[in-house]
mmCIF file of C-alpha atoms and ligand atoms in Angstrom:
data_model
loop_
_atom_site.group_PDB
_atom_site.id
_atom_site.type_symbol
_atom_site.label_atom_id
_atom_site.label_comp_id
_atom_site.label_asym_id
_atom_site.label_seq_id
_atom_site.Cartn_x
_atom_site.Cartn_y
_atom_site.Cartn_z
ATOM 1 C CA MET A 1 97.473 132.908 112.549
ATOM 2 C CA ASN A 2 94.719 133.192 114.097
ATOM 3 C CA LEU A 3 91.070 132.209 113.296
ATOM 4 C CA ASN A 4 90.235 135.027 111.590
ATOM 5 C CA GLU A 5 93.161 135.587 108.983
ATOM 6 C CA ARG A 6 92.782 131.981 108.366
ATOM 7 C CA VAL A 7 89.413 132.431 107.554
ATOM 8 C CA GLU A 8 89.651 135.972 105.517
ATOM 9 C CA ALA A 9 92.938 133.396 103.445
ATOM 10 C CA VAL A 10 90.074 130.801 102.092
ATOM 11 C CA GLU A 11 87.826 133.552 101.774
ATOM 12 C CA ALA A 12 90.822 135.076 99.048
ATOM 13 C CA GLU A 13 90.996 131.572 97.596
ATOM 14 C CA ILE A 14 87.519 131.192 96.615
ATOM 15 C CA ALA A 15 86.341 134.295 95.343
ATOM 16 C CA ALA A 16 90.003 133.767 92.666
ATOM 17 C CA ALA A 17 89.669 130.846 92.385
ATOM 18 C CA GLN A 18 89.308 130.232 88.244
ATOM 19 C CA GLY A 19 87.033 128.262 86.205
ATOM 20 C CA GLY A 20 89.282 125.675 84.001
ATOM 21 C CA GLY A 21 85.895 123.252 82.813
ATOM 22 C CA ALA A 22 83.957 120.370 84.842
ATOM 23 C CA GLU A 23 87.299 118.878 86.657
ATOM 24 C CA ALA A 24 88.690 122.009 88.000
ATOM 25 C CA ALA A 25 85.597 122.697 89.471
ATOM 26 C CA GLU A 26 84.768 119.614 90.713
ATOM 27 C CA ALA A 27 88.441 119.992 92.278
ATOM 28 C CA PHE A 28 87.534 123.180 93.747
ATOM 29 C CA ARG A 29 84.632 121.643 95.881
ATOM 30 C CA ILE A 30 86.786 118.692 97.651
ATOM 31 C CA ALA A 31 90.123 121.635 98.376
ATOM 32 C CA MET A 32 86.650 123.638 100.108
ATOM 33 C CA LEU A 33 84.107 121.398 100.887
ATOM 34 C CA GLY A 34 85.153 118.300 100.657
ATOM 35 C CA ARG A 35 85.993 116.212 104.089
ATOM 36 C CA ASN A 36 89.095 117.221 104.352
ATOM 37 C CA GLY A 37 88.169 120.824 102.989
ATOM 38 C CA LYS A 38 89.347 123.901 103.745
ATOM 39 C CA VAL A 39 85.643 125.076 104.553
ATOM 40 C CA THR A 40 85.605 121.807 106.202
ATOM 41 C CA ALA A 41 88.255 122.255 108.229
ATOM 42 C CA LEU A 42 87.331 125.838 109.392
ATOM 43 C CA LEU A 43 83.786 124.720 110.773
ATOM 44 C CA GLU A 44 85.492 122.364 112.704
ATOM 45 C CA GLU A 45 86.852 125.303 114.720
ATOM 46 C CA LEU A 46 83.887 126.370 115.443
ATOM 47 C CA LYS A 47 83.387 124.119 118.085
ATOM 48 C CA GLN A 48 86.268 125.458 120.052
ATOM 49 C CA VAL A 49 85.529 129.120 120.018
ATOM 50 C CA PRO A 50 84.080 130.509 123.313
ATOM 51 C CA PRO A 51 80.325 130.548 123.981
ATOM 52 C CA GLU A 52 79.908 133.829 123.700
ATOM 53 C CA GLU A 53 81.378 134.580 120.600
ATOM 54 C CA LYS A 54 79.907 130.829 118.988
ATOM 55 C CA ARG A 55 77.253 133.439 117.384
ATOM 56 C CA LEU A 56 79.301 135.842 115.914
ATOM 57 C CA TRP A 57 81.196 133.360 114.445
ATOM 58 C CA GLY A 58 78.454 131.234 113.459
ATOM 59 C CA GLN A 59 76.976 133.773 110.833
ATOM 60 C CA ARG A 60 81.167 133.895 109.989
ATOM 61 C CA MET A 61 81.013 130.707 108.975
ATOM 62 C CA ASN A 62 77.870 129.966 107.237
ATOM 63 C CA GLN A 63 78.706 133.123 105.048
ATOM 64 C CA LEU A 64 81.881 131.027 103.739
ATOM 65 C CA LYS A 65 80.237 127.695 102.624
ATOM 66 C CA ASN A 66 77.952 130.060 101.056
ATOM 67 C CA ALA A 67 80.165 131.312 99.424
ATOM 68 C CA ALA A 68 82.151 128.365 98.452
ATOM 69 C CA ARG A 69 78.644 126.977 97.459
ATOM 70 C CA THR A 70 77.993 129.698 95.356
ATOM 71 C CA ARG A 71 81.416 129.969 93.504
ATOM 72 C CA TRP A 72 81.434 126.420 93.301
ATOM 73 C CA GLU A 73 78.096 126.110 91.286
ATOM 74 C CA GLU A 74 79.711 129.326 89.298
ATOM 75 C CA LEU A 75 82.614 126.985 88.350
ATOM 76 C CA LYS A 76 80.108 124.344 87.340
ATOM 77 C CA ALA A 77 78.023 126.821 85.121
ATOM 78 C CA ALA A 78 80.894 128.380 83.167
ATOM 79 C CA ALA A 79 82.051 124.700 83.033
ATOM 80 C CA GLY A 80 79.085 123.210 81.393
ATOM 81 C CA ALA A 81 78.196 126.569 79.190
ATOM 82 C CA ALA A 82 81.469 126.195 77.553
ATOM 83 C CA ALA A 83 81.031 122.519 76.864
ATOM 84 C CA GLY A 84 77.611 122.273 75.894
ATOM 85 C CA THR A 85 75.568 120.643 78.924
ATOM 86 C CA SER A 86 77.260 117.495 80.642
ATOM 87 C CA ALA A 87 75.504 114.791 78.865
ATOM 88 C CA GLY A 88 74.333 115.912 75.461
ATOM 89 C CA PRO A 89 76.024 117.347 72.242
ATOM 90 C CA ALA A 90 77.771 120.626 72.389
ATOM 91 C CA VAL A 91 75.478 123.718 71.555
ATOM 92 C CA ASP A 92 75.649 126.958 69.787
ATOM 93 C CA ARG A 93 74.552 129.784 71.558
ATOM 94 C CA THR A 94 74.889 132.181 68.516
ATOM 95 C CA ARG A 95 72.745 130.667 65.905
ATOM 96 C CA PRO A 96 69.651 132.877 66.300
ATOM 97 C CA ALA A 97 66.707 131.604 67.455
ATOM 98 C CA LEU A 98 64.076 128.851 66.020
ATOM 99 C CA THR A 99 60.688 131.779 65.642
ATOM 100 C CA GLY A 100 57.408 129.938 64.438
ATOM 101 C CA PRO A 101 56.063 131.713 61.180
ATOM 102 C CA ALA A 102 54.615 135.341 62.031
ATOM 103 C CA GLY A 103 51.668 136.165 60.724
ATOM 104 C CA SER A 104 51.033 139.374 58.365
ATOM 105 C CA LEU A 105 47.980 141.735 58.446
ATOM 106 C CA HIS A 106 45.810 141.457 55.781
ATOM 107 C CA PRO A 107 46.468 143.181 52.525
ATOM 108 C CA ILE A 108 43.184 145.214 53.161
ATOM 109 C CA SER A 109 43.975 145.740 57.128
ATOM 110 C CA LEU A 110 47.083 147.510 55.950
ATOM 111 C CA VAL A 111 45.890 149.896 53.303
ATOM 112 C CA ARG A 112 42.954 150.712 55.579
ATOM 113 C CA GLN A 113 45.258 151.401 58.085
ATOM 114 C CA ARG A 114 47.992 153.613 55.385
ATOM 115 C CA ILE A 115 44.051 155.728 54.409
ATOM 116 C CA ILE A 116 43.579 156.862 57.637
ATOM 117 C CA HIS A 117 47.092 157.260 58.648
ATOM 118 C CA VAL A 118 47.555 159.680 55.853
ATOM 119 C CA PHE A 119 44.458 161.155 56.669
ATOM 120 C CA GLU A 120 45.170 161.530 60.749
ATOM 121 C CA ARG A 121 47.407 163.697 60.177
ATOM 122 C CA ILE A 122 46.087 165.948 58.293
ATOM 123 C CA GLY A 123 43.832 166.793 61.437
ATOM 124 C CA TYR A 124 40.726 164.361 60.505
ATOM 125 C CA THR A 125 39.176 161.753 63.345
ATOM 126 C CA VAL A 126 38.093 158.753 62.643
ATOM 127 C CA SER A 127 34.906 157.476 63.193
ATOM 128 C CA GLN A 128 32.425 154.714 63.184
ATOM 129 C CA GLY A 129 28.648 153.567 63.181
ATOM 130 C CA PRO A 130 26.689 150.339 62.715
ATOM 131 C CA GLU A 131 26.673 148.126 59.798
ATOM 132 C CA VAL A 132 22.812 147.587 59.616
ATOM 133 C CA GLU A 133 21.048 150.876 60.036
ATOM 134 C CA ASP A 134 17.690 152.579 59.221
ATOM 135 C CA ASP A 135 16.719 154.783 56.042
ATOM 136 C CA ARG A 136 16.925 157.281 57.440
ATOM 137 C CA HIS A 137 20.665 157.506 57.898
ATOM 138 C CA ASN A 138 21.709 155.243 54.721
ATOM 139 C CA PHE A 139 19.594 157.228 52.451
ATOM 140 C CA GLY A 140 17.068 159.638 53.717
ATOM 141 C CA ALA A 141 19.009 162.229 55.047
ATOM 142 C CA LEU A 142 20.755 161.727 52.285
ATOM 143 C CA ASN A 143 18.730 162.931 50.365
ATOM 144 C CA PHE A 144 17.988 160.316 48.580
ATOM 145 C CA PRO A 145 14.302 160.587 48.390
ATOM 146 C CA PRO A 146 11.745 158.113 49.466
ATOM 147 C CA ASP A 147 11.080 155.834 45.647
ATOM 148 C CA HIS A 148 13.829 157.808 43.718
ATOM 149 C CA PRO A 149 15.598 155.810 41.330
ATOM 150 C CA ALA A 150 18.878 156.421 43.162
ATOM 151 C CA ARG A 151 18.503 154.095 45.583
ATOM 152 C CA ASP A 152 18.600 151.811 42.487
ATOM 153 C CA MET A 153 22.346 153.025 42.398
ATOM 154 C CA GLN A 154 22.871 151.080 45.400
ATOM 155 C CA ASP A 155 21.808 147.290 45.641
ATOM 156 C CA THR A 156 20.439 147.229 48.843
ATOM 157 C CA PHE A 157 19.906 144.424 51.776
ATOM 158 C CA PHE A 158 17.118 144.973 53.236
ATOM 159 C CA VAL A 159 16.790 143.132 57.197
ATOM 160 C CA GLU A 160 13.484 142.128 58.232
ATOM 161 C CA GLY A 161 12.108 143.802 60.503
ATOM 162 C CA PRO A 162 10.328 147.195 61.205
ATOM 163 C CA GLY A 163 11.779 150.578 60.497
ATOM 164 C CA GLY A 164 12.886 149.809 57.106
ATOM 165 C CA MET A 165 16.579 148.620 58.699
ATOM 166 C CA ALA A 166 19.168 147.344 55.756
ATOM 167 C CA LEU A 167 23.051 146.647 55.830
ATOM 168 C CA ARG A 168 24.333 149.520 55.168
ATOM 169 C CA THR A 169 25.144 150.350 50.997
ATOM 170 C CA HIS A 170 27.911 152.854 52.477
ATOM 171 C CA THR A 171 29.421 154.511 55.066
ATOM 172 C CA SER A 172 28.123 158.061 54.431
ATOM 173 C CA SER A 173 25.491 156.516 56.912
ATOM 174 C CA VAL A 174 28.265 156.820 59.663
ATOM 175 C CA GLN A 175 28.811 160.784 58.335
ATOM 176 C CA VAL A 176 25.083 161.837 58.948
ATOM 177 C CA ARG A 177 25.913 160.683 62.502
ATOM 178 C CA VAL A 178 28.469 162.587 62.990
ATOM 179 C CA MET A 179 26.539 165.437 61.626
ATOM 180 C CA GLU A 180 23.674 164.888 63.793
ATOM 181 C CA SER A 181 25.550 164.772 67.033
ATOM 182 C CA GLY A 182 28.008 166.741 66.781
ATOM 183 C CA LYS A 183 29.097 170.562 66.092
ATOM 184 C CA PRO A 184 31.232 171.963 62.316
ATOM 185 C CA PRO A 185 33.534 172.300 62.685
ATOM 186 C CA ILE A 186 33.774 168.542 61.263
ATOM 187 C CA ARG A 187 36.548 166.267 59.868
ATOM 188 C CA THR A 188 36.209 163.181 60.082
ATOM 189 C CA ILE A 189 36.879 160.009 57.788
ATOM 190 C CA SER A 190 34.528 156.773 58.666
ATOM 191 C CA PRO A 191 36.092 153.608 57.347
ATOM 192 C CA GLY A 192 34.215 150.079 57.690
ATOM 193 C CA ARG A 193 32.394 147.393 55.725
ATOM 194 C CA VAL A 194 29.933 147.996 53.221
ATOM 195 C CA TYR A 195 27.024 145.709 52.018
ATOM 196 C CA ARG A 196 25.297 145.380 48.497
ATOM 197 C CA ASN A 197 23.975 142.975 46.812
ATOM 198 C CA GLU A 198 25.927 141.986 43.695
ATOM 199 C CA ALA A 199 27.022 139.631 41.565
ATOM 200 C CA ILE A 200 30.132 138.239 42.801
ATOM 201 C CA SER A 201 33.132 138.553 40.444
ATOM 202 C CA ALA A 202 36.495 139.311 39.388
ATOM 203 C CA ARG A 203 35.485 143.076 39.906
ATOM 204 C CA ALA A 204 32.545 143.039 42.265
ATOM 205 C CA HIS A 205 31.966 141.575 45.227
ATOM 206 C CA CYS A 206 28.374 142.070 47.485
ATOM 207 C CA MET A 207 30.935 142.932 50.771
ATOM 208 C CA PHE A 208 33.610 145.461 51.023
ATOM 209 C CA HIS A 209 35.312 148.340 52.767
ATOM 210 C CA GLN A 210 34.656 152.218 52.519
ATOM 211 C CA VAL A 211 36.859 154.804 53.794
ATOM 212 C CA GLU A 212 34.517 158.322 53.433
ATOM 213 C CA GLY A 213 35.567 161.480 54.328
ATOM 214 C CA LEU A 214 33.715 164.840 55.419
ATOM 215 C CA TYR A 215 35.443 167.872 56.090
ATOM 216 C CA VAL A 216 32.562 170.700 57.201
ATOM 217 C CA ASP A 217 33.820 174.490 58.631
ATOM 218 C CA LYS A 218 32.956 178.030 57.557
ATOM 219 C CA GLY A 219 33.794 178.680 53.874
ATOM 220 C CA VAL A 220 35.083 174.951 52.728
ATOM 221 C CA SER A 221 35.487 175.105 48.595
ATOM 222 C CA PHE A 222 35.924 172.787 45.875
ATOM 223 C CA ALA A 223 39.377 174.123 46.041
ATOM 224 C CA GLU A 224 39.856 172.670 48.843
ATOM 225 C CA LEU A 225 38.472 168.907 48.061
ATOM 226 C CA LYS A 226 40.804 168.568 44.984
ATOM 227 C CA GLY A 227 43.635 169.701 47.093
ATOM 228 C CA THR A 228 43.318 167.465 49.934
ATOM 229 C CA LEU A 229 42.868 164.729 47.532
ATOM 230 C CA HIS A 230 45.387 165.176 45.547
ATOM 231 C CA HIS A 231 47.596 165.184 48.846
ATOM 232 C CA PHE A 232 45.605 161.738 49.885
ATOM 233 C CA ALA A 233 46.748 160.062 46.373
ATOM 234 C CA LYS A 234 50.147 161.621 46.711
ATOM 235 C CA SER A 235 50.713 160.576 49.468
ATOM 236 C CA LEU A 236 49.916 156.801 49.052
ATOM 237 C CA PHE A 237 51.137 156.382 44.984
ATOM 238 C CA GLY A 238 53.906 158.720 45.081
ATOM 239 C CA PRO A 239 54.663 162.136 44.460
ATOM 240 C CA GLU A 240 54.356 161.698 40.506
ATOM 241 C CA VAL A 241 50.556 161.181 40.523
ATOM 242 C CA LYS A 242 47.849 162.896 39.205
ATOM 243 C CA ILE A 243 44.163 163.664 39.533
ATOM 244 C CA ARG A 244 41.040 164.558 37.621
ATOM 245 C CA MET A 245 37.706 165.317 37.911
ATOM 246 C CA ARG A 246 34.587 164.249 35.824
ATOM 247 C CA PRO A 247 31.062 166.245 36.785
ATOM 248 C CA SER A 248 29.097 163.153 37.949
ATOM 249 C CA TYR A 249 25.780 162.884 40.079
ATOM 250 C CA PHE A 250 25.306 161.485 44.037
ATOM 251 C CA PRO A 251 22.119 162.694 45.692
ATOM 252 C CA PHE A 252 24.169 163.580 48.591
ATOM 253 C CA THR A 253 26.719 166.027 47.032
ATOM 254 C CA GLU A 254 26.478 169.120 44.291
ATOM 255 C CA PRO A 255 28.129 169.473 42.456
ATOM 256 C CA SER A 256 29.283 165.885 42.718
ATOM 257 C CA ALA A 257 32.600 164.071 40.285
ATOM 258 C CA GLU A 258 34.809 161.053 40.461
ATOM 259 C CA VAL A 259 38.281 161.282 40.764
ATOM 260 C CA ASP A 260 40.861 159.604 38.339
ATOM 261 C CA MET A 261 44.135 158.766 39.201
ATOM 262 C CA SER A 262 46.466 158.695 36.618
ATOM 263 C CA CYS A 263 47.690 154.931 36.148
ATOM 264 C CA THR A 264 50.259 153.495 38.456
ATOM 265 C CA ILE A 265 50.733 150.607 36.731
ATOM 266 C CA CYS A 266 51.892 152.105 33.641
ATOM 267 C CA GLY A 267 52.391 155.764 34.361
ATOM 268 C CA GLY A 268 49.794 156.985 32.243
ATOM 269 C CA LYS A 269 51.054 155.387 28.994
ATOM 270 C CA GLY A 270 48.205 152.939 28.288
ATOM 271 C CA CYS A 271 47.420 149.776 29.628
ATOM 272 C CA ALA A 272 45.192 146.774 30.352
ATOM 273 C CA VAL A 273 44.666 148.119 34.161
ATOM 274 C CA CYS A 274 43.470 151.656 32.156
ATOM 275 C CA LYS A 275 42.259 150.472 29.567
ATOM 276 C CA HIS A 276 44.503 151.792 27.728
ATOM 277 C CA SER A 277 42.950 155.470 28.825
ATOM 278 C CA GLY A 278 45.715 156.392 30.964
ATOM 279 C CA TRP A 279 43.292 156.627 34.378
ATOM 280 C CA VAL A 280 41.871 154.825 36.743
ATOM 281 C CA GLU A 281 39.279 155.826 38.678
ATOM 282 C CA ILE A 282 40.199 156.161 42.914
ATOM 283 C CA MET A 283 36.648 157.671 44.585
ATOM 284 C CA GLY A 284 33.043 159.690 44.308
ATOM 285 C CA CYS A 285 33.244 162.753 45.753
ATOM 286 C CA GLY A 286 31.159 166.439 46.016
ATOM 287 C CA MET A 287 30.116 169.728 48.173
ATOM 288 C CA VAL A 288 27.582 168.309 50.853
ATOM 289 C CA ASP A 289 24.379 169.170 49.623
ATOM 290 C CA PRO A 290 22.958 171.983 51.294
ATOM 291 C CA ALA A 291 20.167 169.726 52.085
ATOM 292 C CA VAL A 292 21.664 167.846 53.807
ATOM 293 C CA LEU A 293 23.331 169.792 55.735
ATOM 294 C CA THR A 294 19.290 171.075 57.172
ATOM 295 C CA ASN A 295 18.639 167.460 57.216
ATOM 296 C CA CYS A 296 22.098 166.855 60.025
ATOM 297 C CA GLY A 297 20.702 170.391 61.777
ATOM 298 C CA ILE A 298 23.930 172.099 60.282
ATOM 299 C CA ASP A 299 22.861 175.245 58.981
ATOM 300 C CA PRO A 300 24.298 175.574 55.308
ATOM 301 C CA GLU A 301 23.844 179.009 55.290
ATOM 302 C CA ALA A 302 26.853 179.580 58.065
ATOM 303 C CA PHE A 303 28.596 176.240 56.966
ATOM 304 C CA SER A 304 29.763 174.381 53.802
ATOM 305 C CA GLY A 305 31.208 170.900 53.258
ATOM 306 C CA PHE A 306 32.827 168.662 51.055
ATOM 307 C CA ALA A 307 32.464 165.050 51.410
ATOM 308 C CA PHE A 308 34.609 161.845 49.646
ATOM 309 C CA GLY A 309 34.279 158.186 49.596
ATOM 310 C CA MET A 310 36.577 155.064 48.138
ATOM 311 C CA GLY A 311 36.506 151.412 48.542
ATOM 312 C CA VAL A 312 39.554 150.110 50.128
ATOM 313 C CA GLU A 313 39.632 146.884 47.719
ATOM 314 C CA ARG A 314 40.067 148.886 44.904
ATOM 315 C CA ILE A 315 43.006 151.394 46.564
ATOM 316 C CA ALA A 316 44.856 147.932 47.478
ATOM 317 C CA GLN A 317 44.165 146.420 44.143
ATOM 318 C CA LEU A 318 46.068 149.279 42.626
ATOM 319 C CA LEU A 319 49.027 149.775 45.002
ATOM 320 C CA TYR A 320 48.973 145.822 44.821
ATOM 321 C CA ARG A 321 48.440 144.938 41.588
ATOM 322 C CA VAL A 322 45.420 142.567 42.761
ATOM 323 C CA PRO A 323 43.755 140.969 39.036
ATOM 324 C CA ASP A 324 40.695 139.723 40.997
ATOM 325 C CA LEU A 325 38.865 140.914 43.802
ATOM 326 C CA ARG A 326 37.592 137.525 45.077
ATOM 327 C CA LEU A 327 41.440 136.341 45.837
ATOM 328 C CA TYR A 328 40.853 139.117 49.364
ATOM 329 C CA TRP A 329 38.333 136.498 50.365
ATOM 330 C CA GLU A 330 39.734 132.973 49.637
ATOM 331 C CA ASN A 331 42.231 133.334 52.572
ATOM 332 C CA ASP A 332 45.145 131.399 50.508
ATOM 333 C CA VAL A 333 48.354 131.579 52.116
ATOM 334 C CA ARG A 334 50.237 131.602 48.912
ATOM 335 C CA PHE A 335 48.044 134.850 48.776
ATOM 336 C CA LEU A 336 48.186 136.720 52.270
ATOM 337 C CA GLU A 337 51.910 135.287 53.009
ATOM 338 C CA GLN A 338 52.934 138.169 49.965
ATOM 339 C CA PHE A 339 51.550 141.524 51.735
ATOM 340 C CA SER A 340 53.865 140.050 55.528
ATOM 341 C CA ASP A 341 56.999 142.371 54.770
ATOM 342 C CA GLY A 342 56.133 144.952 56.809
ATOM 343 C CA ALA A 343 56.798 147.479 53.909
ATOM 344 C CA PHE A 344 53.535 148.625 53.916
ATOM 345 C CA ARG A 345 52.793 148.580 57.722
ATOM 346 C CA ALA A 346 51.547 152.193 58.711
HETATM 347 N N1 LIG B 1 29.225 156.932 49.346
HETATM 348 C C1 LIG B 1 29.104 156.670 47.710
HETATM 349 C C2 LIG B 1 29.499 155.715 47.219
HETATM 350 O O1 LIG B 1 29.133 154.386 47.837
HETATM 351 C C3 LIG B 1 30.503 158.055 47.820
HETATM 352 C C4 LIG B 1 30.781 159.555 47.643
HETATM 353 C C5 LIG B 1 30.996 159.623 48.969
HETATM 354 C C6 LIG B 1 30.314 159.468 46.882
HETATM 355 C C7 LIG B 1 30.850 161.139 49.222
HETATM 356 C C8 LIG B 1 30.513 161.489 46.817
HETATM 357 C C9 LIG B 1 30.608 161.472 48.720
HETATM 358 O O2 LIG B 1 29.470 155.546 46.636
#
């Protein structure tokens, strides 16, 4: 066999070497790369090749040596994986990985996302505005005249300084901003934090979350308002849910209504949550008062609109049967953990 044939034979042997534990890997190393190994012997022969062929053979021999080393590493790795690390105990590579405790979204975030999702799917955009508002956006443009008793409906936190600034009492303020800066058709919801100076109890808090909605276009009707809200209630609470509207009053809508939903806890038969009436209140709504449209630069002769507003805590309470509003703020992990199953993730 000439040199070339012998190199090829050793190459073939390297490629064919089979793993068989740490000992077989070591035997392979000795047989190939040891002092009397086959690769070592071939490397020795490099001395005898004619000078003009040295470069070529040098490269060839290097490749051979590297191939033997790589194969040895592979055999060692395979032996180690099969037997665990050589030093430590066997490792079960099929065992599920240990993961840290996963956090979860707050129930209010989950429900807010779900509400937004329902309206986004029927073409509503999401708009935001400041939490510290001026009098005009929170009250004036919404048809609350100065000193009008309707302002007492929403106990306001005022902020010291010029301009009648206050913490917004509802996100209707955002809708004023949207109407001022855009043209109909407008279809938007405004989720956000709102503030009212109320004593904290199981049923009230001085800060809560709202999602308010606004639709302004040519010929928007009360029937569409009812259809939209029924669609919303069914999307969140299931196809069986019924809604009803009771006449109410808001300065910025005319006519105005409170929306009740058939009690999802007892199915309408009567229970403690619905105070045995079979109905629970979920939001306020109405047709945007023409004066509000005018205040915001929209011609009420050409356009009409509807608006609605709901509390996210209230919707979450009905979805998850949360008995006390204060639980949302205490950050007790035993409470928060219960919403981590992803069932309500949008
Ligand atoms: N802004 C009202 C509130 O905070 C809710 C509402 C919005 C009512 C839109 C009617 C229309 O109570």
